[in-house]
Coordinates of C-alpha atoms and ligand atoms in Angstrom, one line a residue:
Chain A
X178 CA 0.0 0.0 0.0
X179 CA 2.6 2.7 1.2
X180 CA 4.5 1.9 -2.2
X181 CA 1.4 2.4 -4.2
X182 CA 1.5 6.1 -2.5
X183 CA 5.3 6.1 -3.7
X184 CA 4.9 5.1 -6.3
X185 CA 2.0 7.5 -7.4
X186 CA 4.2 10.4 -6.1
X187 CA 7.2 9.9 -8.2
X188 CA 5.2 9.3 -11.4
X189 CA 3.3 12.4 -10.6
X190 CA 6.8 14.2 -9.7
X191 CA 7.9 12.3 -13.0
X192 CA 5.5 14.4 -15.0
X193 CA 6.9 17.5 -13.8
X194 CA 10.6 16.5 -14.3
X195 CA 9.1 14.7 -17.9
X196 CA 7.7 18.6 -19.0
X197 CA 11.0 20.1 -18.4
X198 CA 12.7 17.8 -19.8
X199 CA 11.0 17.9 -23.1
X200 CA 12.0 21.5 -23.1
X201 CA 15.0 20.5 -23.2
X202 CA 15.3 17.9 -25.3
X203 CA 13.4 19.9 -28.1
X204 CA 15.9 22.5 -28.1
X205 CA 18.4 20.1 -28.3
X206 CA 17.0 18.3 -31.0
X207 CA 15.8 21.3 -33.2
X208 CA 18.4 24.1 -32.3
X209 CA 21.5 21.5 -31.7
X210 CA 22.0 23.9 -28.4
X211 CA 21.7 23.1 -24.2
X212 CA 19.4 25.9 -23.0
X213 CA 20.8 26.3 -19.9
X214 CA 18.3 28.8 -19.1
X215 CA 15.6 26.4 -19.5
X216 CA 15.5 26.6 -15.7
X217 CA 14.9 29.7 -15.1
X218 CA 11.3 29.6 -17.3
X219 CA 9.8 27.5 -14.6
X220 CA 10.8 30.2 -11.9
X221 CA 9.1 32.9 -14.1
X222 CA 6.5 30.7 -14.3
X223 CA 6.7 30.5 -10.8
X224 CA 6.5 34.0 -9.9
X225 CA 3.9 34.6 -12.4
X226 CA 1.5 32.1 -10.8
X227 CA 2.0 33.8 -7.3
X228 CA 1.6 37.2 -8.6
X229 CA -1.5 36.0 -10.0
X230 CA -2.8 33.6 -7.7
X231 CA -4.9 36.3 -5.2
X232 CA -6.4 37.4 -8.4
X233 CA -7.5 34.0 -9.8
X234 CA -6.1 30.8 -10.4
X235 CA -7.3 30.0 -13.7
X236 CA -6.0 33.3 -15.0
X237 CA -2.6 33.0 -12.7
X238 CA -2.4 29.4 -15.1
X239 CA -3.0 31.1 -18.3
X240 CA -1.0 34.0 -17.3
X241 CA 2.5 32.2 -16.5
X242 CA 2.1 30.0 -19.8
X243 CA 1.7 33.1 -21.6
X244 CA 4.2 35.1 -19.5
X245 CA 6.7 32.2 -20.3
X246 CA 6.7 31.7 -24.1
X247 CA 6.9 35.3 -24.8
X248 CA 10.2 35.0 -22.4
X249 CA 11.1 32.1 -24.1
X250 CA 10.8 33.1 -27.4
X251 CA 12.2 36.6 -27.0
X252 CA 15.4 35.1 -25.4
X253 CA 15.5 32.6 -28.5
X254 CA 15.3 36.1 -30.7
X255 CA 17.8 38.3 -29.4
X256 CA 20.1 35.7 -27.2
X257 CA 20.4 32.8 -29.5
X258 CA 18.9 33.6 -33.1
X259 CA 22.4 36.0 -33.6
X260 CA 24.1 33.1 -32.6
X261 CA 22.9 30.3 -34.9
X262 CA 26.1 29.1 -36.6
X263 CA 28.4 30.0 -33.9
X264 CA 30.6 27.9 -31.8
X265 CA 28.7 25.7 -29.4
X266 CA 30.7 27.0 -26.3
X267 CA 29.6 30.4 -27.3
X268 CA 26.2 29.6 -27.4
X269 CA 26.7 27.8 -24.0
X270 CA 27.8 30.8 -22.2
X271 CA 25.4 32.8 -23.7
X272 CA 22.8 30.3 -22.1
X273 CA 24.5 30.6 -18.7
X274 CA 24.1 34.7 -19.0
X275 CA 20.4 34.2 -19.5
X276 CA 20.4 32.1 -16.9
X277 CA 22.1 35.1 -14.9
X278 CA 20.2 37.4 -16.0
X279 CA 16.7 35.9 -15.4
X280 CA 17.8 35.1 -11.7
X281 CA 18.9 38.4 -11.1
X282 CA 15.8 40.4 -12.5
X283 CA 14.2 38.0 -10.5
X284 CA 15.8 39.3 -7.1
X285 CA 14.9 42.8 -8.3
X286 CA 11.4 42.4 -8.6
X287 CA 10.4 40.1 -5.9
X288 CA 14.1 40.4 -3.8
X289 CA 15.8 37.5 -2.3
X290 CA 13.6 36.3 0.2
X291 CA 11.7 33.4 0.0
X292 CA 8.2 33.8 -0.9
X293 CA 6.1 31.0 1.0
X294 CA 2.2 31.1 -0.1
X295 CA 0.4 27.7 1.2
X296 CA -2.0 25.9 -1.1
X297 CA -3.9 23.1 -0.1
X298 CA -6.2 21.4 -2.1
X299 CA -6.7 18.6 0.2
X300 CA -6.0 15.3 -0.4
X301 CA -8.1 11.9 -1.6
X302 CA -9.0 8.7 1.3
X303 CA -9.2 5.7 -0.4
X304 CA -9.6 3.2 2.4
X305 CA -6.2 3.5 3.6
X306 CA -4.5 4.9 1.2
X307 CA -4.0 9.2 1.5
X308 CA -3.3 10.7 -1.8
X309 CA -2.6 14.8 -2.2
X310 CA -5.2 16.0 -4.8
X311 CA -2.2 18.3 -6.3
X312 CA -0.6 14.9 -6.8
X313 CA -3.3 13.5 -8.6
X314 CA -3.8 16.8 -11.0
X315 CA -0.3 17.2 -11.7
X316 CA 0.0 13.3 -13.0
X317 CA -3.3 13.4 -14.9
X318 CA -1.8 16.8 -16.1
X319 CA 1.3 15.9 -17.1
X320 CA 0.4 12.7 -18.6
X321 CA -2.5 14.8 -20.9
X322 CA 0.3 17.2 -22.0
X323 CA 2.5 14.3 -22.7
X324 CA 0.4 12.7 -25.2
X325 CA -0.9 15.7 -26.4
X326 CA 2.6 16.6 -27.7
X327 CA 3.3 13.2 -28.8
X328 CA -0.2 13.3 -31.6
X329 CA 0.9 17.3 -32.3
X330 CA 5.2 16.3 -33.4
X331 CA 3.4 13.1 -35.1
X332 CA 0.6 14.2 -37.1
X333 CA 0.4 18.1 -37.4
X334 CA 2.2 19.6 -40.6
X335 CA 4.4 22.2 -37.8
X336 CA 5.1 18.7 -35.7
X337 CA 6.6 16.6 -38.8
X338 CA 8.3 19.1 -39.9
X339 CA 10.1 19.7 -36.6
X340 CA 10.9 16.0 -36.8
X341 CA 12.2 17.0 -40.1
X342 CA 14.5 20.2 -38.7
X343 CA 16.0 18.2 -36.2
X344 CA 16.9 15.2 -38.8
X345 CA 18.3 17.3 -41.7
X346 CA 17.8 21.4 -41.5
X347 CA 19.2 21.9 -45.2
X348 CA 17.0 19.1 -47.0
X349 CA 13.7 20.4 -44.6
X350 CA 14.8 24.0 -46.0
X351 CA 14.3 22.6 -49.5
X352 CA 10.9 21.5 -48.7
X353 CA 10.6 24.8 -47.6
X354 CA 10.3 24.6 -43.6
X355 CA 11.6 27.4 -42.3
X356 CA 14.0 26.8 -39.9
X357 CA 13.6 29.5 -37.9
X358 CA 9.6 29.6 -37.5
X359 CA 10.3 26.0 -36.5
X360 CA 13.0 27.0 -34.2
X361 CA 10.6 30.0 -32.7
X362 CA 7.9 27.1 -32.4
X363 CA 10.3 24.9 -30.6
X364 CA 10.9 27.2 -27.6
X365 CA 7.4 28.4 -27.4
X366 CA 6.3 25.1 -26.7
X367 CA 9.2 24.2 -25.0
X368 CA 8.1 27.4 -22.4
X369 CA 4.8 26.8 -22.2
X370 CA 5.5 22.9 -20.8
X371 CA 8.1 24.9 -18.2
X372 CA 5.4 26.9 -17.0
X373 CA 3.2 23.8 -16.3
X374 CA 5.8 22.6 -14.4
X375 CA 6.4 25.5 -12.4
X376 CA 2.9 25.8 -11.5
X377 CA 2.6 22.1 -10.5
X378 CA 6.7 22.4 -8.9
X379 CA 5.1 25.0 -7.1
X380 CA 2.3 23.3 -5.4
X381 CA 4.4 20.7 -4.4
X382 CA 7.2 23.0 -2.6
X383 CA 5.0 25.7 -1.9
X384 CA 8.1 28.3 -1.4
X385 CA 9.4 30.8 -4.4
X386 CA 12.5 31.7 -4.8
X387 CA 14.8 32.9 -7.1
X388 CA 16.8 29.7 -8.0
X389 CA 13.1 27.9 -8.2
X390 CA 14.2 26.5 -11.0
X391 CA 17.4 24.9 -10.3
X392 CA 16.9 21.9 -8.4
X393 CA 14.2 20.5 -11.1
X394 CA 15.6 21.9 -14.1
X395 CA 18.7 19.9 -13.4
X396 CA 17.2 17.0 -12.4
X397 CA 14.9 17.4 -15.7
X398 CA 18.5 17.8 -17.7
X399 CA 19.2 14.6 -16.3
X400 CA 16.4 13.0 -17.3
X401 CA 16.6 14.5 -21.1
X402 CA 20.2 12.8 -21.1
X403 CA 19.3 9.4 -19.3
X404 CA 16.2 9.1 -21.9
X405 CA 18.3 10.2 -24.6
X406 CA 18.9 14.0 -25.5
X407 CA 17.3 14.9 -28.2
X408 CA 14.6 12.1 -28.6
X409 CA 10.8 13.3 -27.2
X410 CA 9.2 9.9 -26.1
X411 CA 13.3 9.6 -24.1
X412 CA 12.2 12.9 -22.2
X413 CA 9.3 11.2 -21.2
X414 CA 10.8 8.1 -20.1
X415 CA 13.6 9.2 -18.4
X416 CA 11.4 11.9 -16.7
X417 CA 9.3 9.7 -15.1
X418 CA 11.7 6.7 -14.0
X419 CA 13.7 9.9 -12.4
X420 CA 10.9 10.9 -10.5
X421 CA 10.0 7.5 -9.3
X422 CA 13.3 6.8 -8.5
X423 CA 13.6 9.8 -6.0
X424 CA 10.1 9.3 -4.9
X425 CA 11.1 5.2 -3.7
X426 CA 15.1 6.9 -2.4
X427 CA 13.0 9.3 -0.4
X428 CA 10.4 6.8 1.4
X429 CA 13.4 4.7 2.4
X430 CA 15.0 6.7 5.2
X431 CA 18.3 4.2 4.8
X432 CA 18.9 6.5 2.2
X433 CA 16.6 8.9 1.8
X434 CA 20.1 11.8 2.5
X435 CA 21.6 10.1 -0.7
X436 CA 18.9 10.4 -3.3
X437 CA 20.1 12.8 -5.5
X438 CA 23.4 10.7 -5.6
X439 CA 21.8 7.8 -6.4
X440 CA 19.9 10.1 -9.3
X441 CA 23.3 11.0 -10.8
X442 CA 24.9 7.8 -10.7
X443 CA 22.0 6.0 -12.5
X444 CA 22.7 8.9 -14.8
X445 CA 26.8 7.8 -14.9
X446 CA 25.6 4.3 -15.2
X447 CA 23.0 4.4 -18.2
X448 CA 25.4 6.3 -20.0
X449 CA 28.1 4.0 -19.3
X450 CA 26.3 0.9 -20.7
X451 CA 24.3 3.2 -23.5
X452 CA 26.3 6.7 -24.2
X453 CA 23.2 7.4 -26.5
X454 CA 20.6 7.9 -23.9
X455 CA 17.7 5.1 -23.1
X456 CA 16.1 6.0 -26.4
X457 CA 18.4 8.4 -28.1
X458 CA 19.4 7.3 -31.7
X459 CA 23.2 7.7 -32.4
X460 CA 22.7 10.0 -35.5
X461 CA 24.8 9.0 -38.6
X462 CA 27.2 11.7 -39.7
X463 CA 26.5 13.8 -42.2
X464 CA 28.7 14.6 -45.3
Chain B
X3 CA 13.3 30.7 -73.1
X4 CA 15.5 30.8 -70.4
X5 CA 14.0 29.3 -67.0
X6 CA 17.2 29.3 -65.3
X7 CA 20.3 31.7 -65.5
X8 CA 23.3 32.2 -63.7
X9 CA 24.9 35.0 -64.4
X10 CA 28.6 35.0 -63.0
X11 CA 28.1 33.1 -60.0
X12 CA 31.4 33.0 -57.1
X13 CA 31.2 30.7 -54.2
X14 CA 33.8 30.2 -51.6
X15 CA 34.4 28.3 -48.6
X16 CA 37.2 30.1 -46.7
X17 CA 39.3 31.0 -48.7
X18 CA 39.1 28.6 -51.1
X19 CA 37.3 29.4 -54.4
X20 CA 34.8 26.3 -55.0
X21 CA 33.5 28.0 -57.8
X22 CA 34.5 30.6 -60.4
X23 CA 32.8 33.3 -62.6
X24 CA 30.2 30.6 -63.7
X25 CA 27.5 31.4 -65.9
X26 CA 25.0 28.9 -67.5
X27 CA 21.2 28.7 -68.3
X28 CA 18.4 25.9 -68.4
X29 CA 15.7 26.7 -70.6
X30 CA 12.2 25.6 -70.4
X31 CA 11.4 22.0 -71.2
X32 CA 15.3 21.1 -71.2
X33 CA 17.1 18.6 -69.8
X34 CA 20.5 20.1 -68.9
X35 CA 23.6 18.4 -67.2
X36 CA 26.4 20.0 -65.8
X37 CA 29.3 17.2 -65.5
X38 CA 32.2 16.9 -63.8
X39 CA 34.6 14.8 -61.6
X40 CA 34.6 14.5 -58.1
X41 CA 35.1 17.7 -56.5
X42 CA 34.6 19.8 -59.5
X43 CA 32.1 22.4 -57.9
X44 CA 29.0 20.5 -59.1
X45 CA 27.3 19.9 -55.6
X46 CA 28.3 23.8 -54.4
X47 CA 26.8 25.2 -57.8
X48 CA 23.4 23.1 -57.2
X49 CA 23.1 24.5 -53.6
X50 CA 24.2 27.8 -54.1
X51 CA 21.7 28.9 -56.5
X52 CA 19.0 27.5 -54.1
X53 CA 20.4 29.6 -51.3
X54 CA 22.0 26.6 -49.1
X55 CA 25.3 27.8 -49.2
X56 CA 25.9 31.2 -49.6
X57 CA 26.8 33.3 -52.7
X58 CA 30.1 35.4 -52.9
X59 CA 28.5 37.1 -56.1
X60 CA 26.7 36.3 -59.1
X61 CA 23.4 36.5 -59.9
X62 CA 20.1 33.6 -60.3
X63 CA 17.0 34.7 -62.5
X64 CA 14.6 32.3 -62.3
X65 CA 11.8 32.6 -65.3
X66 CA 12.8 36.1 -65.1
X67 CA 12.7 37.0 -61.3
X68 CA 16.2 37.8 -59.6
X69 CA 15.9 35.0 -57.0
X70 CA 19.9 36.1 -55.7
X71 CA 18.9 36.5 -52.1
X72 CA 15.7 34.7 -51.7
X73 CA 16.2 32.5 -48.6
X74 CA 16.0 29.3 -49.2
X75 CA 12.8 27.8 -47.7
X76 CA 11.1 30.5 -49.8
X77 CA 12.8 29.2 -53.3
X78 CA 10.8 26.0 -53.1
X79 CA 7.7 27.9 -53.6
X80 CA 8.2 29.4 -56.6
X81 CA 8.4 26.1 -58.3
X82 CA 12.2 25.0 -57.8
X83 CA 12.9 21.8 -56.4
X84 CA 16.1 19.8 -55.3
X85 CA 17.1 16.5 -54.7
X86 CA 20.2 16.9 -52.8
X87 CA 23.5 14.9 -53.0
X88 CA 23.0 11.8 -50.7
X89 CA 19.2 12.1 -51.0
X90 CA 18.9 13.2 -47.2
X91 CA 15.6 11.5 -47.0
X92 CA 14.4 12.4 -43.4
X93 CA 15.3 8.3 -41.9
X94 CA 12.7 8.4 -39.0
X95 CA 9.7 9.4 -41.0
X96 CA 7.7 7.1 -42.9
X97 CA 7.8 7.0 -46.7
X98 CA 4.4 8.4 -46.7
X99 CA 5.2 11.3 -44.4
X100 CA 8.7 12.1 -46.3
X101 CA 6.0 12.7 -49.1
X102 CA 3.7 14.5 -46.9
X103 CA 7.2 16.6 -46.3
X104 CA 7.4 16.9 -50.1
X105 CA 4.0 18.6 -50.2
X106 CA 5.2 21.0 -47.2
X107 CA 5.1 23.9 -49.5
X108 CA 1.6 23.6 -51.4
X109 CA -1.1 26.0 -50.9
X110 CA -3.6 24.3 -50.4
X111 CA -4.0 20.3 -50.0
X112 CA -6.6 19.1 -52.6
X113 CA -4.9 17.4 -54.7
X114 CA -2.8 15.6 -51.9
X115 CA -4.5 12.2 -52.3
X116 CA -4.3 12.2 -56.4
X117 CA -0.6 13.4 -56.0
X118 CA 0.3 10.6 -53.9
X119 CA -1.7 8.5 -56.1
X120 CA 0.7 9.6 -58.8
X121 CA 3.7 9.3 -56.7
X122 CA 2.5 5.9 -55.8
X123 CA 2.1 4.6 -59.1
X124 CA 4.7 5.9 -60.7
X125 CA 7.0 4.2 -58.2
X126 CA 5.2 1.2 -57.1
X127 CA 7.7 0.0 -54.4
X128 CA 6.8 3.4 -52.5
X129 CA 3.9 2.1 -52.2
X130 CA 4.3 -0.9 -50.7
X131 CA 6.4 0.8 -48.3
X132 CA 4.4 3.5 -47.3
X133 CA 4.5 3.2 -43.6
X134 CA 8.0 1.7 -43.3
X135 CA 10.7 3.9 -41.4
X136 CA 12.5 5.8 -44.7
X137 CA 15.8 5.0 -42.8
X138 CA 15.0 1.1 -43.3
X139 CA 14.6 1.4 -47.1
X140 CA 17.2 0.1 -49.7
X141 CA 19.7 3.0 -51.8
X142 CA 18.1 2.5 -54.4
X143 CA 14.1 3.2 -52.7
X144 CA 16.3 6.1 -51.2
X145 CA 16.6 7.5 -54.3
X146 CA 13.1 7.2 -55.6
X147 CA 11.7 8.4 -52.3
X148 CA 13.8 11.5 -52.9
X149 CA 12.6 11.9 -56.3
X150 CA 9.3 11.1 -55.0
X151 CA 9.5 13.7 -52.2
X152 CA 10.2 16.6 -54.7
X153 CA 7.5 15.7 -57.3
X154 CA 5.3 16.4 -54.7
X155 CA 5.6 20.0 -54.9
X156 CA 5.0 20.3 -58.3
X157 CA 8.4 21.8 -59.7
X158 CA 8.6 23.7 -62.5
X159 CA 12.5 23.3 -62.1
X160 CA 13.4 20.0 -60.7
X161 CA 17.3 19.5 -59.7
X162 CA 18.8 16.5 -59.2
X163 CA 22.2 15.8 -57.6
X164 CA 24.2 12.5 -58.7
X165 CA 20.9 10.5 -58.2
X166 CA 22.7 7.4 -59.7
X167 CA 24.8 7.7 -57.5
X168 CA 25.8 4.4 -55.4
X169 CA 23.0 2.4 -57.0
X170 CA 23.4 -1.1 -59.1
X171 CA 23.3 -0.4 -63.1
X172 CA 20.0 -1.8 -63.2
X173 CA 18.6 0.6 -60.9
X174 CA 20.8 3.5 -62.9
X175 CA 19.1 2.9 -66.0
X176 CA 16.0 2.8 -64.5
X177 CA 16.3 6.3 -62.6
X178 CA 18.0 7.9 -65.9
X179 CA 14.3 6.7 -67.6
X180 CA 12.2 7.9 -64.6
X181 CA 14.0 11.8 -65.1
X182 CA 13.6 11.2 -69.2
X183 CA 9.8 10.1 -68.1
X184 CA 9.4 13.5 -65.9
X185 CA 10.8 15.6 -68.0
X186 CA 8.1 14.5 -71.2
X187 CA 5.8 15.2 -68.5
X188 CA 6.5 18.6 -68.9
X189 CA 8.9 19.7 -66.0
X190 CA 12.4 21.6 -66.9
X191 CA 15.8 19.5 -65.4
X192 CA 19.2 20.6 -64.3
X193 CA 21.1 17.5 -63.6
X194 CA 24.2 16.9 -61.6
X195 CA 26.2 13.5 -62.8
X196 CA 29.7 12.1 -62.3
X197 CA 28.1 9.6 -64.8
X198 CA 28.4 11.4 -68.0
X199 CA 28.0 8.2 -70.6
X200 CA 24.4 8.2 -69.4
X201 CA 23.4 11.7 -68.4
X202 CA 24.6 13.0 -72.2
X203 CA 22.6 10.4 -73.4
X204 CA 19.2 12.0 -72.2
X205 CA 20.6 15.7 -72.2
X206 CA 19.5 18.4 -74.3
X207 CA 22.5 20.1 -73.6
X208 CA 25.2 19.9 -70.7
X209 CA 28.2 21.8 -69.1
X210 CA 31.7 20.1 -68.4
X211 CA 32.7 21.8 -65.2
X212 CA 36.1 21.5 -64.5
X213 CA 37.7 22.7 -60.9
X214 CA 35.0 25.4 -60.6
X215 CA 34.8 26.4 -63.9
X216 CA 33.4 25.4 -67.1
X217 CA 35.4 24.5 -69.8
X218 CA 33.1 23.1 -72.5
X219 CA 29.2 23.1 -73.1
X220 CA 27.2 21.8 -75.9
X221 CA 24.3 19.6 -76.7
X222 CA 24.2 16.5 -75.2
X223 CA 25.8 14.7 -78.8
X224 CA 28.2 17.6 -79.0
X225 CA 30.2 16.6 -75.4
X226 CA 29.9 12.8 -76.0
X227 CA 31.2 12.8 -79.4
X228 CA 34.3 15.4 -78.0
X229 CA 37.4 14.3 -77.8
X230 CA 38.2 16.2 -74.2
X231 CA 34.6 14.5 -72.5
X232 CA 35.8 11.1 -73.9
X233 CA 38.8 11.2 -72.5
X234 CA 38.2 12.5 -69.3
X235 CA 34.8 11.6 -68.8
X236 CA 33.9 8.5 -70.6
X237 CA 36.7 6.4 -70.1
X238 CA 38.5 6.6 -73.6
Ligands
LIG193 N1 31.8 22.5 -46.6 C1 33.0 22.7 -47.3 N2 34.0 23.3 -46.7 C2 35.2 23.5 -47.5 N3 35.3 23.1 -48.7 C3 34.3 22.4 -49.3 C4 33.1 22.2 -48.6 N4 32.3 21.5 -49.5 C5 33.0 21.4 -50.6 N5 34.2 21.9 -50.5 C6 35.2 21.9 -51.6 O1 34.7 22.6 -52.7 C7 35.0 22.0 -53.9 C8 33.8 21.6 -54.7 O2 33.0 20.6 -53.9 P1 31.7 20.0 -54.4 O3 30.8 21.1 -54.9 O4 31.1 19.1 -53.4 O5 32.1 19.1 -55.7 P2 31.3 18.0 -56.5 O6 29.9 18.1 -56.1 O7 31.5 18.4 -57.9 O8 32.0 16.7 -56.2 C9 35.9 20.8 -53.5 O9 37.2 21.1 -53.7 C10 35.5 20.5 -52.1 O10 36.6 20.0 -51.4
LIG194 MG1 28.8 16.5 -55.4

C-alpha cells in the first residue's frame, strides 16, 4: 500500500521533471543547443502564478504559460537567433548569461527572500490509502500534456516538420520549412511545458525563490540525457523513472540523504552501458 | 526561353574558391547536365543557386525573377525543387510522411490524395512501403523516395544531384528513364552527374565543369562525341 503512495508520487513528480525535460530535449534536438536557461522559465512561471494567484487561479495558469513563451521566445530572438552558426561554447555561455540574468531580475522584482504562499487542495481517502489532490492533478496533467505533444510532433504539418529540422535542417529547408519559424515554435512550446511545471513544482514545494528553477531543471536535464537528448518519447521516459526513482530513495530513510546521488549515478551508469541515452538514436554523420 | 540563368556566379568556402565566374542557363522543357569529376564544384553550384550555401557574387534569375537573395525555404515555392546529394531522406519518418514533407510547400492540400496516387504509381515500391521507417529502405528506394519527395511539390524546375549515385546499373538505367519520363511530362531539369555516358545520353544540352569552372558546353551529342569529355569523362 505505502508503495502504491510512492509510487503514485514519483510518477506524478515524474510528469513534472518529464515537462521540463521535453524542453530540453526539443531544443536540443531542433536548435542542436543546451538551453541552460531552460530553468529559469519555470521560476518565471513560478512568480507569475504567485503574482497572479490572489487574483484568480485559472487566470494566474493562463498568465504564467503566456508570460513564459513570450520570455522564451524573446530570449530565443535576441540571445540565441544571432548566434545560430556560432561555436557551441559560445552559445553555451550565452545560455548561462540568460540564466544570470533571469535570476537576477528575479531578485529585483520580488528580492531574495523566499516567498512561502500555502496551497492546499486537500487530499483523496481511499480506504487507507491518502493521496494529495495536487498529486493526482499534476500526473493526470502531465500525462495529458505528454500525449498531447506526442499526436501534435506526429501528425500536425508544424510537428513533422520539426521531426524533419532536427533530422536534416538543409534538406527540410528545401521543402521549404523554415527553420527559424520551426525553431521559434520549438521554444514556445518548449516554455509553455516549463510553466506547467512551475505551476505544479510550485504546489508541491509551496516556497518561491529565485533559484526555483534549479533543483528541477537539473534533475529534468538529467532526465533529457538518461532518456536520450534529443529524442521526445526519451524525455518522457527518463522523466518519469527519475521521479519514481527519487520518490522510492525518499520513502526509504536508509537512504533517503543520498537520493540525488543515487539520481546522478543511475545517470553515470546508463550512459556508461548506452552513451546514447535510453532512447536516443546515435545520428549518422553527415557529409 | 531561359527558365534558369546564372549570371557569373562565385562561391567560396574560406578561402578557397569552390567556384569561379560561372555562368550557364536551363531553358524551359530542357534537360541540362552539368558534368564533372569529383570535387569539381557541381554539388556547391546546385546548392548555391537554391540559397543553401551562400553566394560570394553572381546572380540567379529564375523565369525572369532575380531569385539572388531569396532564402532558401522560400525558393521552393516558386516552383524550384532539389534532390540533394545523398538524397537526405528524413530516416525516421515514414515514406508516406517524407512525401507528406514533399508537399510542405503547397497552398492548399486538394490534390494531396491524387498526388500521392501519382507518386504511388509511378513508383510502385513506395507504395508498398508506405508506412515503413524511410531509414529502413534500400539505396536504391532512397533514391526514388527522394525523387518522389520533390514531385510532390509540383516543380517547375526539378534539380537533381548524382541521383545514380551508389546504385546497381540496373537501378541506374531505370532512374536515368524515370528523369527522361518527368521531364516529357513537362517539368524543366538541371542534372548533376559524375556519370556522363548516361546523363549525355538523355541531355538536351550539358556543361563540363572542371575545378570550378566550365570549360566546355554543348548539346548532349556535342560533349559525348568530344574528344576532351571522352577522354576525361567516358573512359577513352
Ligand atoms: N563545406 C565545405 N568546406 C570547405 N570546402 C568544401 C566544402 N564543401 C565542398 N568543398 C570543396 O569545394 C570543392 C567543390 O566541392 P563540391 O561542390 O562538393 O564538388 P562536386 O559536387 O563536384 O563533387 C571541393 O574542392 C571541395 O573540397
Ligand atoms: Mg557533389
Amino acid at each position: 500500500m505505502d508503495f502504491l503512495i510512492t509510487l503514485v508520487n514519483g510518477l506524478s513528480l515524474g510528469g513534472i521533471y518529464a515537462m521540463i525535460a521535453l524542453g530540453y530535449t526539443m531544443v536540443y534536438g531542433i536548435a542542436k543547443m543546451l538551453n541552460f536557461a531552460h530553468g529559469d522559465i519555470i521560476m518565471v512561471g513560478g512568480y507569475t502564478i504567485l503574482l497572479f494567484i490572489p487574483v484568480n487561479p485559472v487566470l494566474a495558469i493562463v498568465a504564467a504559460i503566456v508570460f513564459c513563451v513570450i520570455v522564451g521566445v524573446t530570449i530565443e530572438r535576441f540571445a540565441y537567433k544571432p548566434l545560430r552558426g556560432a561555436s557551441p561554447l559560445a552559445v553555451l555561455i550565452t545560455a548561462i548569461g540568460v540564466s544570470t540574468l533571469l535570476q537576477s531580475l528575479a531578485q529585483v522584482i520580488f528580492g531574495s527572500a523566499p516567498k512561502i504562499q500555502q496551497i492546499n487542495l486537500g487530499a483523496l481517502q481511499l480506504g487507507q490509502l491518502k493521496i494529495e489532490i495536487s498529486t493526482i492533478i499534476t500526473l493526470v496533467c502531465s500525462v495529458i500534456v505528454m500525449v498531447a505533444l506526442h499526436l501534435f510532433v506526429k501528425y500536425t504539418k508544424v510537428g513533422r516538420a520539426m521531426v524533419a529540422v532536427s533530422e536534416d535542417k538543409g534538406a527540410a529547408q528545401l521543402m521549404g520549412i523554415n527553420v527559424n519559424f520551426i525553431i521559434m515554435i520549438t521554444f514556445a512550446i518548449g516554455s509553455a511545458l516549463a510553466a506547467l511545471a512551475g505551476l505544479f513544482y510550485f504546489l508541491k514545494v509551496q516556497t518561491m525563490t529565485t533559484t526555483f528553477g534549479a533543483l528541477p531543471g537539473i534533475k529534468a536535464f538529467t532526465a533529457a540525457v538518461i532518456g536520450g537528448i534529443g529524442s521526445i518519447p526519451g524525455a518522457m521516459v527518463g522523466g518519469l523513472l527519475l521521479g519514481v526513482v527519487e520518490s522510492i530513495c525518499l520513502s526509504i530513510p536508509a537512504i533517503s540523504a543520498y537520493t540525488d546521488a543515487i539520481e546522478f549515478s543511475i545517470l553515470i551508469i546508463i550512459l556508461l552501458v548506452k552513451p546514447t541515452g535510453l532512447l536516443g538514436k546515435k545520428r549518422r554523420e553527415k557529409v | 526561353m531561359a527558365m534558369l540563368e546564372v549570371h557569373d556566379l562565385e562561391v567560396n568556402y574560406g578561402v578557397i574558391r569552390a567556384i569561379k565566374n560561372i555562368s550557364f542557363e536551363v531553358n524551359e522543357g530542357e534537360i541540362v547536365t552539368l558534368i564533372g569529376a569529383n570535387g569539381a564544384g557541381k554539388t556547391t553550384t546546385m546548392q548555391s543557386i537554391v540559397g543553401l550555401i551562400p553566394k560570394k557574387s553572381g546572380k540567379v534569375i529564375f523565369q525572369g525573377n532575380d531569385i539572388t537573395k531569396i532564402p532558401c525555404h522560400k525558393i521552393v515555392h516558386l516552383g524550384m525543387t532539389q534532390v540533394p546529394e545523398g538524397r537526405r531522406i528524413f530516416q525516421e519518418l515514414t515514406v508516406y510522411e517524407n512525401l507528406l514533407m514533399g508537399a510542405y510547400s503547397n497552398k492548399d492540400n486538394a490534390s494531396l490524395k491524387s498526388d500521392l496516387q501519382t507518386i504511388y504509381e509511378r513508383f510502385p515500391r513506395l507504395a508498398e512501403r508506405k508506412n515503413q521507417v524511410a531509414g529502413t529502405l534500400s539505396g536504391g528506394e532512397q533514391q526514388m523516395l527522394a525523387m518522389g519527395r520533390a514531385l510532390m511539390s509540383h516543380p517547375k524546375l526539378l534539380m537533381l544531384d548524382e541521383p545514380s549515385m551508389g546504385l546497381s546499373p540496373l537501378l541506374v538505367d531505370q532512374v536515368f528513364e524515370i528523369i527522361k519520363d518527368i521531364n516529357k511530362g513537362g517539368t524543366t531539369v538541371l542534372l548533376v552527374e559524375q556519370n556522363a555516358g548516361k546523363s549525355l545520353a538523355i541531355s538536351d544540352r550539358a556543361y563540363v565543369l572542371e575545378n570550378g569552372k566550365i570549360v566546355l558546353s554543348g548539346t548532349g551529342k556535342e560533349l559525348s562525341e568530344s574528344e576532351m569529355v571522352r577522354k576525361a569523362y567516358l573512359g577513352g
